[in-house]
Amino acid sequence: MSKVRIFVDSISDVPEEWIDKYNIGIIPLYIVFQKDSYLDRIEINVHDMYNKVEMKGQLPQTSTPPPADFFKAFRPIIENGEDVLYISMSSHLSSTYQNAVTASREFPPGRVTVVDSLNVSAGTAMMVLLATQLASEGKSAIAIAELLETIRDEIQLNILVNNLDYLHTGGRLSNLKHLLGNMLKIRPILYVSHGRVLSGVKYRGNKHRIIKKLLSSILSQIHRIDHDHIIIAQTLEKETAEWIRNIILDETSIKKVHIIEGRCAICSHSGPHSIAISFILKSEPLVYTQR
């Protein structure tokens, strides 16, 4: 059985520690400012991106890596005798998945396996973490993919966005909602369901008050949450993420709470000072209702 090399795109926000520990390959998305484009995590970082936003007075967009980028990354791995397992961001949000599938057809059948995470950021990172554990047990790429597909709908991702401008520019918020949200300081909790980002309960008030309500909602489901891992993704909110981790560890029996940094690809859509929490439910996905 061939050894499995795991790949993921940069919007997964997989930390450098995991990349080094599990030898994970990263396929970067492109961060675009009009005519200029930069490879996420390679040619631009979050601080660079926000500096460009201030200097240029415009918000960035993201562009999908073409099939050629995937082929270039996969080829040396296949030639080395390893199999590739690529975990893609949600196919409902980008053509990244389809481009990876296109590239996989250039290799012998079974050598490149592509999985649609139906998620982004910490949600995709959760799948990567599970995949590394399965790979360490000696499972094949195809077997890992099958197991991931059985659990992916149970992986939850809740996102608190601080700046509505990025959602508005990305087309996920209408002009009226953008205006009213900023005027009334209303912040929606976004969540991922079946690969799509949806708006859930809307809170009004300061950030810490909203986070406490979000945590209360999540921890009320603690009897349904897998206790092995919770992942917190943050952008310019490390202290807040550590505060959340401490609450979870103090008030529950969760074994590990990982903090990862949101990179340029996800921050192009969420903006600065955003927080996301990913966890695994043991039954149906959580449905938000207005409190």
Backbone as numpy.savetxt, mean C-alpha at the origin, in Angstrom:
# Nx Ny Nz CAx CAy CAz Cx Cy Cz
12.59 -28.08 -6.74 11.74 -26.89 -6.74 12.62 -25.65 -6.74
12.30 -24.69 -7.61 13.09 -23.47 -7.71 12.85 -22.55 -6.52
13.86 -21.79 -6.17 13.71 -20.79 -5.14 12.84 -19.65 -5.66
12.07 -19.04 -4.75 11.13 -17.98 -5.14 11.70 -16.62 -4.78
11.71 -15.71 -5.75 12.11 -14.32 -5.51 10.85 -13.47 -5.59
10.58 -12.72 -4.53 9.37 -11.90 -4.45 9.65 -10.49 -4.96
8.75 -10.02 -5.82 8.80 -8.65 -6.33 7.50 -7.95 -5.97
7.58 -6.62 -5.88 6.40 -5.81 -5.59 6.65 -4.42 -6.16
5.58 -3.66 -6.44 5.79 -2.31 -6.95 5.96 -1.33 -5.79
6.46 -0.14 -6.10 6.87 0.78 -5.05 5.71 1.36 -4.25
4.49 1.25 -4.75 3.34 1.79 -4.01 2.98 0.90 -2.83
3.66 -0.24 -2.70 3.46 -1.13 -1.55 4.09 -0.56 -0.29
5.05 0.35 -0.45 5.73 0.98 0.69 6.49 -0.02 1.56
6.93 -1.12 0.98 7.72 -2.10 1.70 9.01 -1.44 2.21
9.32 -1.56 3.49 10.49 -0.86 4.05 11.82 -1.50 3.63
12.87 -0.71 3.70 14.20 -1.19 3.33 14.61 -2.40 4.17
14.21 -2.42 5.42 14.54 -3.54 6.30 14.03 -4.86 5.72
12.80 -4.87 5.22 12.25 -6.09 4.64 12.94 -6.42 3.32
13.24 -5.39 2.53 13.90 -5.60 1.24 15.22 -6.32 1.45
15.98 -5.86 2.44 17.27 -6.48 2.72 17.12 -7.87 3.33
16.21 -8.00 4.27 16.05 -9.27 5.00 15.52 -10.38 4.10
14.55 -10.06 3.23 13.88 -11.08 2.42 14.28 -11.02 0.94
15.23 -10.14 0.61 15.71 -10.02 -0.77 14.56 -9.74 -1.74
13.76 -8.74 -1.40 12.58 -8.38 -2.19 12.98 -7.43 -3.30
12.47 -7.67 -4.50 12.70 -6.78 -5.63 11.61 -5.73 -5.72
11.97 -4.50 -6.06 11.01 -3.40 -6.17 10.92 -2.93 -7.62
9.70 -2.84 -8.13 9.44 -2.24 -9.44 8.91 -0.83 -9.19
9.70 0.20 -9.48 9.26 1.56 -9.16 8.23 2.11 -10.12
7.24 2.83 -9.58 6.36 3.64 -10.39 7.09 4.93 -10.74
6.53 5.69 -11.67 7.11 6.97 -12.06 6.33 8.10 -11.40
7.07 9.05 -10.83 6.47 10.25 -10.24 6.63 11.37 -11.27
5.51 11.97 -11.68 5.52 12.87 -12.83 5.13 14.29 -12.43
5.99 15.24 -12.81 5.68 16.67 -12.73 5.71 17.21 -14.15
4.56 17.31 -14.78 4.44 17.75 -16.18 5.37 16.91 -17.08
6.44 17.51 -17.59 7.30 16.79 -18.53 8.41 15.98 -17.84
8.59 16.19 -16.55 9.66 15.50 -15.83 9.11 14.30 -15.08
9.80 13.17 -15.20 9.40 11.97 -14.47 10.59 11.40 -13.72
10.31 10.77 -12.57 11.35 10.25 -11.69 10.94 8.87 -11.20
11.91 7.98 -11.09 11.65 6.64 -10.57 11.49 6.72 -9.05
10.34 6.27 -8.57 10.05 6.28 -7.15 11.10 5.45 -6.39
11.57 6.00 -5.28 12.54 5.35 -4.38 13.96 5.32 -4.94
14.13 5.63 -6.23 15.46 5.59 -6.85 15.93 6.99 -7.18
15.11 7.74 -7.90 15.49 9.09 -8.33 14.81 10.19 -7.53
13.87 9.80 -6.65 13.15 10.80 -5.87 12.65 10.17 -4.58
12.69 10.94 -3.49 12.10 10.49 -2.24 10.98 11.44 -1.82
10.35 11.15 -0.70 9.18 11.93 -0.29 9.53 13.39 -0.05
10.65 13.64 0.62 11.02 15.03 0.92 11.33 15.79 -0.37
12.00 15.12 -1.32 12.25 15.75 -2.62 10.93 16.11 -3.31
9.98 15.17 -3.25 8.72 15.36 -3.94 7.95 16.57 -3.36
7.88 16.64 -2.04 7.16 17.76 -1.43 7.87 19.09 -1.66
9.19 19.05 -1.75 9.94 20.27 -2.09 9.60 20.74 -3.50
9.46 19.78 -4.42 9.10 20.13 -5.79 7.67 20.68 -5.85
6.79 20.15 -5.02 5.41 20.66 -4.97 5.43 22.14 -4.58
6.25 22.48 -3.58 6.33 23.88 -3.14 6.97 24.77 -4.20
8.02 24.27 -4.84 8.74 25.09 -5.82 7.94 25.27 -7.11
7.30 24.17 -7.57 6.61 24.20 -8.85 5.16 24.67 -8.72
4.62 24.58 -7.49 3.24 24.98 -7.30 2.24 24.05 -7.96
2.63 22.79 -8.11 1.74 21.80 -8.72 1.91 20.47 -8.01
0.86 19.65 -8.04 0.90 18.35 -7.40 1.35 17.29 -8.39
2.03 16.25 -7.92 2.54 15.21 -8.82 1.46 14.22 -9.24
1.75 13.50 -10.29 0.94 12.37 -10.72 1.84 11.14 -10.76
1.24 9.97 -10.89 2.01 8.74 -11.02 1.78 8.12 -12.38
2.79 7.40 -12.85 2.70 6.71 -14.13 3.13 5.26 -13.92
2.44 4.35 -14.60 2.69 2.92 -14.44 3.95 2.48 -15.16
4.75 1.62 -14.57 5.91 1.08 -15.29 5.45 0.22 -16.47
6.06 0.36 -17.63 5.67 -0.42 -18.80 6.14 -1.87 -18.69
5.63 -2.75 -19.53 6.07 -4.16 -19.49 7.58 -4.32 -19.58
8.25 -3.43 -20.32 9.71 -3.53 -20.47 10.43 -3.41 -19.13
9.90 -2.60 -18.21 10.52 -2.46 -16.89 10.44 -3.78 -16.13
9.31 -4.44 -16.23 9.14 -5.73 -15.55 10.07 -6.78 -16.17
10.12 -6.82 -17.48 10.97 -7.80 -18.17 12.42 -7.61 -17.76
12.86 -6.37 -17.71 14.25 -6.07 -17.35 14.56 -6.52 -15.92
13.60 -6.37 -15.02 13.81 -6.76 -13.62 13.75 -8.28 -13.44
12.83 -8.93 -14.16 12.62 -10.37 -13.97 13.69 -11.22 -14.66
14.18 -10.75 -15.78 15.06 -11.58 -16.62 16.27 -12.16 -15.89
17.08 -11.33 -15.18 18.24 -11.92 -14.51 17.88 -12.93 -13.42
16.71 -12.76 -12.81 16.27 -13.70 -11.77 15.95 -15.06 -12.40
15.22 -15.02 -13.52 14.87 -16.25 -14.22 16.13 -16.94 -14.75
17.05 -16.16 -15.30 18.29 -16.73 -15.83 19.15 -17.34 -14.73
18.94 -16.88 -13.50 19.67 -17.41 -12.36 19.03 -18.67 -11.80
17.91 -19.10 -12.40 17.25 -20.33 -11.98 16.18 -20.16 -10.92
15.87 -18.93 -10.56 14.82 -18.69 -9.57 13.50 -18.42 -10.27
12.40 -18.63 -9.53 11.08 -18.25 -10.01 10.70 -16.89 -9.41
9.86 -16.17 -10.11 9.44 -14.84 -9.66 7.97 -14.88 -9.23
7.72 -14.29 -8.06 6.35 -14.04 -7.60 6.21 -12.53 -7.48
5.38 -11.96 -8.36 5.17 -10.51 -8.34 3.81 -10.20 -7.74
3.80 -9.37 -6.68 2.57 -8.97 -6.01 2.26 -7.54 -6.42
1.19 -7.37 -7.17 0.86 -6.08 -7.77 -0.10 -5.28 -6.90
-0.03 -3.96 -7.04 -1.08 -3.11 -6.50 -2.39 -3.45 -7.19
-3.49 -2.98 -6.66 -4.80 -3.34 -7.18 -4.94 -3.04 -8.68
-5.43 -4.03 -9.40 -5.65 -3.88 -10.84 -6.77 -2.90 -11.14
-7.59 -2.56 -10.13 -8.67 -1.59 -10.33 -8.17 -0.15 -10.24
-6.93 0.03 -9.80 -6.39 1.36 -9.61 -5.28 1.70 -10.57
-4.76 0.71 -11.28 -3.62 0.92 -12.15 -3.50 -0.22 -13.14
-2.77 0.02 -14.23 -2.49 -1.03 -15.21 -1.21 -1.78 -14.87
-0.67 -1.54 -13.69 0.56 -2.22 -13.26 0.41 -3.73 -13.34
-0.71 -4.25 -12.84 -0.95 -5.70 -12.86 -0.91 -6.24 -14.28
-1.63 -5.59 -15.20 -1.70 -6.07 -16.57 -0.35 -6.00 -17.26
0.42 -4.96 -16.98 1.74 -4.84 -17.58 2.68 -5.94 -17.09
2.53 -6.31 -15.81 3.34 -7.41 -15.28 2.95 -8.74 -15.93
1.65 -8.94 -16.14 1.17 -10.15 -16.81 1.72 -10.22 -18.23
1.70 -9.09 -18.91 2.24 -9.03 -20.28 3.71 -9.43 -20.30
4.48 -8.90 -19.35 5.91 -9.24 -19.27 6.12 -10.70 -18.93
5.25 -11.27 -18.10 5.41 -12.67 -17.67 5.30 -13.64 -18.84
4.59 -13.24 -19.89 4.39 -14.12 -21.04 5.66 -14.26 -21.89
6.66 -13.44 -21.60 7.93 -13.52 -22.31 8.84 -14.62 -21.73
8.41 -15.23 -20.65 9.20 -16.27 -19.99 8.48 -17.61 -20.08
9.19 -18.71 -19.86 8.55 -20.03 -19.89 7.38 -20.10 -18.90
6.34 -20.85 -19.22 5.17 -20.95 -18.34 5.57 -21.38 -16.92
4.97 -20.69 -15.93 5.21 -21.05 -14.55 6.41 -20.38 -13.90
7.23 -19.69 -14.70 8.43 -19.08 -14.13 8.13 -17.73 -13.47
7.12 -17.02 -13.96 6.70 -15.74 -13.36 5.22 -15.83 -13.01
4.93 -15.69 -11.72 3.56 -15.73 -11.24 3.17 -14.34 -10.75
2.04 -13.84 -11.23 1.59 -12.48 -10.89 0.33 -12.57 -10.05
0.34 -11.89 -8.90 -0.81 -11.86 -7.99 -1.34 -10.44 -7.89
-2.62 -10.28 -8.01 -3.28 -8.99 -7.82 -3.61 -8.84 -6.34
-2.95 -7.91 -5.66 -3.20 -7.76 -4.21 -4.56 -7.16 -3.91
-5.16 -6.50 -4.92 -6.42 -5.77 -4.71 -6.27 -4.76 -3.56
-5.06 -4.21 -3.43 -4.79 -3.29 -2.33 -3.66 -2.34 -2.71
-3.29 -1.49 -1.79 -2.16 -0.57 -1.98 -1.47 -0.38 -0.64
-0.29 0.23 -0.68 0.44 0.64 0.52 0.50 -0.48 1.57
0.10 -0.18 2.79 0.23 -1.16 3.87 -0.57 -2.43 3.61
-1.67 -2.33 2.84 -2.45 -3.51 2.51 -1.67 -4.47 1.64
-0.97 -3.93 0.62 -0.11 -4.76 -0.22 1.09 -5.25 0.58
1.64 -4.39 1.44 2.77 -4.79 2.28 2.41 -5.97 3.17
1.17 -6.03 3.62 0.72 -7.16 4.43 0.81 -8.46 3.62
0.41 -8.40 2.36 0.50 -9.58 1.51 1.95 -9.98 1.29
2.82 -8.99 1.13 4.25 -9.27 0.95 4.81 -9.97 2.18
4.44 -9.49 3.36 4.91 -10.09 4.60 4.47 -11.55 4.70
3.22 -11.81 4.35 2.72 -13.19 4.36 3.46 -14.05 3.34
3.74 -13.47 2.17 4.43 -14.21 1.11 5.84 -14.60 1.53
6.53 -13.70 2.23 7.89 -14.03 2.67 7.89 -15.20 3.66
6.87 -15.26 4.50 6.77 -16.36 5.45 6.52 -17.68 4.73
5.64 -17.65 3.72 5.34 -18.86 2.95 6.55 -19.31 2.13
7.28 -18.33 1.57 8.46 -18.67 0.79 9.54 -19.31 1.67
9.66 -18.83 2.91 10.65 -19.40 3.83 10.31 -20.83 4.22
9.03 -21.19 4.06 8.60 -22.57 4.33 8.83 -23.48 3.14
9.35 -22.91 2.03 9.67 -23.71 0.87 8.55 -23.88 -0.13
7.47 -23.10 0.02 6.35 -23.22 -0.91 6.71 -22.60 -2.27
6.11 -23.11 -3.32 6.38 -22.61 -4.67 5.65 -21.29 -4.89
6.05 -20.58 -5.95 5.40 -19.31 -6.27 3.92 -19.50 -6.53
3.57 -20.55 -7.25 2.16 -20.80 -7.56 1.37 -21.11 -6.29
1.95 -21.92 -5.40 1.27 -22.26 -4.14 1.08 -21.03 -3.27
2.10 -20.16 -3.22 2.00 -18.92 -2.44 0.90 -18.04 -3.01
0.87 -17.91 -4.34 -0.15 -17.08 -4.99 -1.55 -17.57 -4.66
-1.75 -18.88 -4.69 -3.07 -19.44 -4.39 -3.49 -19.14 -2.97
-2.55 -19.22 -2.03 -2.87 -18.93 -0.64 -3.16 -17.44 -0.44
-2.39 -16.59 -1.10 -2.62 -15.15 -0.98 -3.98 -14.76 -1.52
-4.39 -15.40 -2.60 -5.69 -15.07 -3.20 -6.86 -15.49 -2.33
-6.63 -16.46 -1.45 -7.71 -16.88 -0.54 -7.88 -15.92 0.63
-6.83 -15.15 0.92 -6.89 -14.29 2.11 -6.97 -12.80 1.77
-6.76 -12.43 0.51 -6.61 -11.00 0.20 -7.85 -10.17 0.52
-9.05 -10.76 0.43 -10.25 -9.98 0.75 -10.39 -9.73 2.25
-9.60 -10.43 3.06 -9.64 -10.22 4.50 -8.66 -9.15 4.96
-7.80 -8.71 4.06 -6.82 -7.68 4.41 -7.48 -6.31 4.32
-7.55 -5.64 5.45 -8.20 -4.33 5.54 -7.18 -3.21 5.49
-7.58 -2.09 4.91 -6.73 -0.90 4.89 -7.60 0.32 5.15
-7.33 1.00 6.25 -8.03 2.24 6.61 -7.06 3.40 6.50
-7.47 4.48 5.83 -6.56 5.58 5.55 -7.18 6.90 6.01
-6.43 7.62 6.82 -6.83 8.97 7.22 -5.99 9.96 6.43
-6.66 10.73 5.59 -5.97 11.72 4.75 -6.09 13.09 5.38
-4.99 13.78 5.51 -4.98 15.09 6.15 -5.24 16.23 5.17
-4.80 16.05 3.92 -4.89 17.11 2.92 -5.77 16.66 1.76
-6.93 17.30 1.60 -7.88 16.89 0.57 -7.45 17.33 -0.83
-6.47 18.21 -0.93 -6.04 18.72 -2.24 -5.55 17.59 -3.14
-4.82 16.64 -2.57 -4.26 15.56 -3.38 -5.37 14.64 -3.90
-6.35 14.35 -3.08 -7.48 13.53 -3.53 -8.25 14.25 -4.63
-8.40 15.55 -4.48 -9.13 16.35 -5.47 -8.39 16.34 -6.80
-7.09 16.56 -6.77 -6.29 16.57 -7.99 -6.30 15.20 -8.67
-6.32 14.14 -7.86 -6.33 12.79 -8.41 -7.69 12.34 -8.90
-8.70 13.21 -8.79 -10.02 12.86 -9.32 -10.87 12.05 -8.37
-10.45 11.90 -7.12 -11.20 11.09 -6.16 -12.11 11.94 -5.26
-12.16 13.25 -5.53 -12.99 14.14 -4.73 -13.53 15.24 -5.62
-14.84 15.44 -5.58 -15.45 16.46 -6.43 -15.08 17.85 -5.94
-15.29 18.85 -6.80 -14.99 20.24 -6.43 -15.77 20.68 -5.19
-17.06 20.30 -5.14 -17.89 20.71 -4.02 -17.44 20.05 -2.72
-17.18 18.74 -2.76 -16.74 18.03 -1.56 -15.38 18.55 -1.10
-14.54 18.89 -2.07 -13.22 19.44 -1.74 -13.38 20.77 -1.01
-14.23 21.65 -1.54 -14.45 22.95 -0.94 -15.05 22.83 0.46
-16.13 22.04 0.59 -16.80 21.89 1.87 -15.91 21.20 2.90
-15.17 20.20 2.44 -14.29 19.48 3.36 -13.24 20.38 3.97
-12.65 21.23 3.16 -11.64 22.16 3.67 -12.26 23.22 4.57
-13.44 23.71 4.21 -14.09 24.75 5.01 -14.50 24.22 6.38
-15.04 23.02 6.41 -15.58 22.46 7.65 -14.60 21.54 8.37
-13.40 21.39 7.79 -12.37 20.50 8.36 -12.89 19.08 8.52
-13.56 18.61 7.48 -14.08 17.24 7.46 -13.04 16.34 6.82
-12.76 15.21 7.46 -11.78 14.27 6.94 -12.43 12.89 6.80
-12.43 12.35 5.58 -13.00 11.02 5.40 -11.99 9.92 5.76
-12.50 8.83 6.28 -11.68 7.63 6.43 -11.87 6.82 5.15
-10.80 6.67 4.39 -10.87 5.87 3.17 -10.59 4.41 3.51
-11.15 3.52 2.73 -10.86 2.10 2.92 -10.87 1.40 1.58
-10.23 0.27 1.52 -10.15 -0.50 0.28 -11.10 -1.68 0.37
-11.92 -1.83 -0.66 -12.86 -2.94 -0.74 -12.84 -3.50 -2.14
-12.50 -4.78 -2.26 -12.45 -5.46 -3.56 -11.60 -4.68 -4.57
-10.51 -4.12 -4.08 -9.56 -3.48 -4.97 -9.83 -2.02 -5.27
-10.89 -1.46 -4.72 -11.23 -0.06 -4.97 -11.15 0.75 -3.69
-10.72 2.01 -3.83 -10.64 2.90 -2.67 -11.97 3.63 -2.53
-12.59 3.47 -1.37 -13.90 4.06 -1.12 -13.84 4.99 0.09
-14.79 5.89 0.17 -14.88 6.81 1.29 -15.86 6.26 2.32
-15.40 6.16 3.56 -16.26 5.64 4.62 -16.78 6.75 5.50
-16.74 6.51 6.81 -17.26 7.48 7.76 -16.44 8.75 7.68
-17.07 9.88 7.86 -16.41 11.19 7.79 -16.38 11.81 9.19
-15.20 12.24 9.58 -15.03 12.84 10.90 -14.71 14.32 10.76
-15.05 15.06 11.81 -14.74 16.48 11.86 -13.98 16.77 13.14
-12.90 17.53 13.03 -12.14 17.86 14.23 -10.65 17.71 14.00
-9.88 17.76 15.10 -8.43 17.67 14.95 -8.00 16.23 14.71
-6.78 16.10 14.24 -6.26 14.82 13.79 -6.26 13.75 14.89
-5.78 14.09 16.07 -5.69 13.10 17.13 -7.06 12.61 17.59
-8.02 13.51 17.58 -9.38 13.12 17.95 -9.93 12.13 16.92
-9.66 12.40 15.65 -10.13 11.51 14.59 -9.44 10.15 14.67
-8.13 10.17 14.93 -7.39 8.90 15.03 -7.90 8.06 16.19
-8.23 8.69 17.31 -8.78 7.95 18.44 -10.09 7.27 18.07
-10.92 7.96 17.29 -12.19 7.36 16.85 -11.93 6.20 15.89
-10.97 6.38 14.99 -10.62 5.31 14.06 -10.10 4.10 14.80
-9.21 4.32 15.76 -8.67 3.21 16.55 -9.77 2.51 17.33
-10.67 3.29 17.89 -11.79 2.70 18.64 -12.62 1.79 17.74
-12.85 2.24 16.50 -13.60 1.43 15.54 -12.86 0.14 15.22
-11.54 0.24 15.00 -10.75 -0.94 14.66 -10.68 -1.91 15.84
-10.37 -1.38 17.03 -10.19 -2.24 18.18 -11.49 -2.86 18.67
-12.62 -2.30 18.27 -13.90 -2.93 18.61 -14.07 -4.25 17.88
-13.24 -4.47 16.84 -13.27 -5.71 16.07 -12.12 -6.64 16.47
-11.49 -6.39 17.60 -10.25 -7.08 17.94 -10.42 -8.60 17.98
-11.61 -9.07 18.31 -11.83 -10.52 18.37 -11.85 -11.14 16.98
-11.92 -10.31 15.95 -11.91 -10.82 14.57 -10.60 -10.56 13.86
-9.70 -9.83 14.50 -8.45 -9.44 13.86 -7.36 -10.47 14.13
-6.64 -10.84 13.07 -5.49 -11.73 13.23 -4.45 -11.04 14.12
-3.96 -11.76 15.11 -3.10 -11.14 16.13 -1.61 -11.18 15.79
-1.24 -11.69 14.63 0.18 -11.78 14.30 0.77 -10.44 13.90
0.07 -9.71 13.03 0.64 -8.48 12.48 -0.41 -7.40 12.27
-0.04 -6.17 12.57 -0.74 -4.98 12.11 0.34 -4.08 11.49
0.01 -3.40 10.40 0.96 -2.51 9.75 0.40 -1.10 9.73
1.22 -0.15 10.16 0.87 1.27 10.11 1.78 1.94 9.09
1.18 2.56 8.09 1.94 3.35 7.12 1.75 4.83 7.45
2.83 5.59 7.36 2.75 7.00 7.69 3.58 7.82 6.72
3.17 9.06 6.51 3.98 10.00 5.75 4.13 11.27 6.57
5.36 11.50 7.03 5.71 12.64 7.89 4.92 12.61 9.20
4.59 11.40 9.67 3.82 11.27 10.92 4.39 10.12 11.76
5.71 10.05 11.87 6.34 8.95 12.60 5.93 8.93 14.07
5.90 10.10 14.72 5.54 10.14 16.13 4.10 9.70 16.35
3.21 10.12 15.45 1.81 9.70 15.55 1.70 8.19 15.36
2.45 7.64 14.41 2.42 6.19 14.16 2.91 5.43 15.39
3.95 5.94 16.03 4.47 5.27 17.24 3.46 5.35 18.38
2.75 6.47 18.46 1.70 6.61 19.47 0.59 5.59 19.24
0.20 5.41 17.99 -0.83 4.41 17.65 -0.33 3.01 17.98
0.93 2.73 17.62 1.48 1.39 17.92 1.46 1.10 19.42
1.83 2.09 20.22 1.85 1.88 21.66 0.47 1.58 22.21
-0.54 2.28 21.69 -1.91 2.02 22.14 -2.32 0.60 21.80
-2.04 0.18 20.57 -2.42 -1.17 20.14 -1.71 -2.23 20.99
-0.42 -2.05 21.22 0.33 -3.04 22.00 -0.10 -3.05 23.47
-0.45 -1.88 23.99 -0.86 -1.79 25.40 -2.25 -2.37 25.63
-3.13 -2.20 24.65 -4.54 -2.54 24.87 -4.97 -3.86 24.24
-4.08 -4.49 23.48 -4.44 -5.75 22.82 -3.29 -6.76 22.97
-3.52 -7.94 22.43 -2.48 -8.98 22.44 -1.87 -9.17 21.05
-1.95 -8.12 20.21 -1.30 -8.16 18.90 0.20 -8.37 19.12
0.79 -9.28 18.33 2.19 -9.63 18.53 3.15 -8.58 17.98
2.90 -8.12 16.75 3.82 -7.18 16.11 3.03 -6.07 15.42
3.45 -4.84 15.65 2.88 -3.70 14.95 4.03 -3.04 14.19
4.01 -3.16 12.88 5.07 -2.63 12.03 4.73 -1.20 11.61
5.73 -0.33 11.60 5.56 1.01 11.08 6.39 1.14 9.80
5.73 1.53 8.72 6.42 1.71 7.44 6.17 3.13 6.94
7.05 3.59 6.08 6.95 4.96 5.56 6.27 4.97 4.20
5.26 5.81 4.05 4.63 6.00 2.76 5.59 6.66 1.80
5.77 6.06 0.62 6.71 6.59 -0.36 5.99 7.49 -1.36
6.74 7.94 -2.36 6.21 8.95 -3.28 4.95 8.51 -4.01
4.91 7.24 -4.44 3.77 6.79 -5.25 2.45 6.94 -4.51
2.41 6.49 -3.25 1.16 6.61 -2.49 0.94 8.04 -2.03
2.05 8.76 -1.69 1.91 10.13 -1.21 1.44 11.08 -2.31
1.66 10.71 -3.58 1.15 11.52 -4.68 -0.37 11.58 -4.67
-0.99 10.59 -4.04 -2.45 10.53 -3.98 -3.00 10.91 -2.61
-2.27 10.55 -1.54 -2.78 10.81 -0.20 -2.33 12.15 0.37
-1.17 12.63 -0.08 -0.62 13.87 0.46 0.11 13.66 1.78
0.71 14.73 2.32 1.49 14.61 3.55 0.61 14.42 4.78
1.24 13.91 5.84 0.60 13.75 7.14 -0.61 12.80 7.09
-0.48 11.75 6.29 -1.52 10.73 6.21 -1.11 9.52 7.04
-2.10 8.80 7.52 -1.89 7.59 8.32 -2.77 6.48 7.75
-2.20 5.29 7.61 -2.97 4.13 7.15 -2.70 2.96 8.07
-3.73 2.17 8.34 -3.60 1.00 9.21 -4.15 -0.22 8.47
-3.33 -1.27 8.40 -3.74 -2.50 7.75 -3.76 -3.65 8.74
-4.77 -4.49 8.63 -4.91 -5.64 9.52 -5.72 -6.70 8.79
-5.71 -7.90 9.33 -6.43 -9.02 8.71 -7.63 -9.40 9.57
-8.80 -9.34 8.97 -10.00 -9.82 9.64 -10.22 -11.29 9.33
-10.80 -11.99 10.25 -10.99 -13.43 10.07 -12.34 -13.77 9.46
-13.13 -12.74 9.14 -14.43 -12.98 8.51 -14.62 -11.96 7.41
-15.83 -11.43 7.27 -16.12 -10.50 6.18 -15.45 -9.16 6.41
-15.16 -8.42 5.31 -14.54 -7.10 5.45 -15.39 -6.17 6.30
-14.71 -5.27 7.01 -15.39 -4.30 7.87 -16.19 -3.30 7.02
-17.41 -3.00 7.44 -18.25 -2.02 6.77 -18.39 -0.81 7.70
-18.03 0.34 7.20 -18.12 1.54 8.01 -19.53 2.11 7.98
-19.96 2.60 9.14 -21.23 3.31 9.25 -20.99 4.62 9.97
-21.82 5.58 9.70 -21.68 6.89 10.33 -21.93 6.81 11.82
-21.03 7.39 12.61 -21.19 7.41 14.05 -21.78 8.74 14.51
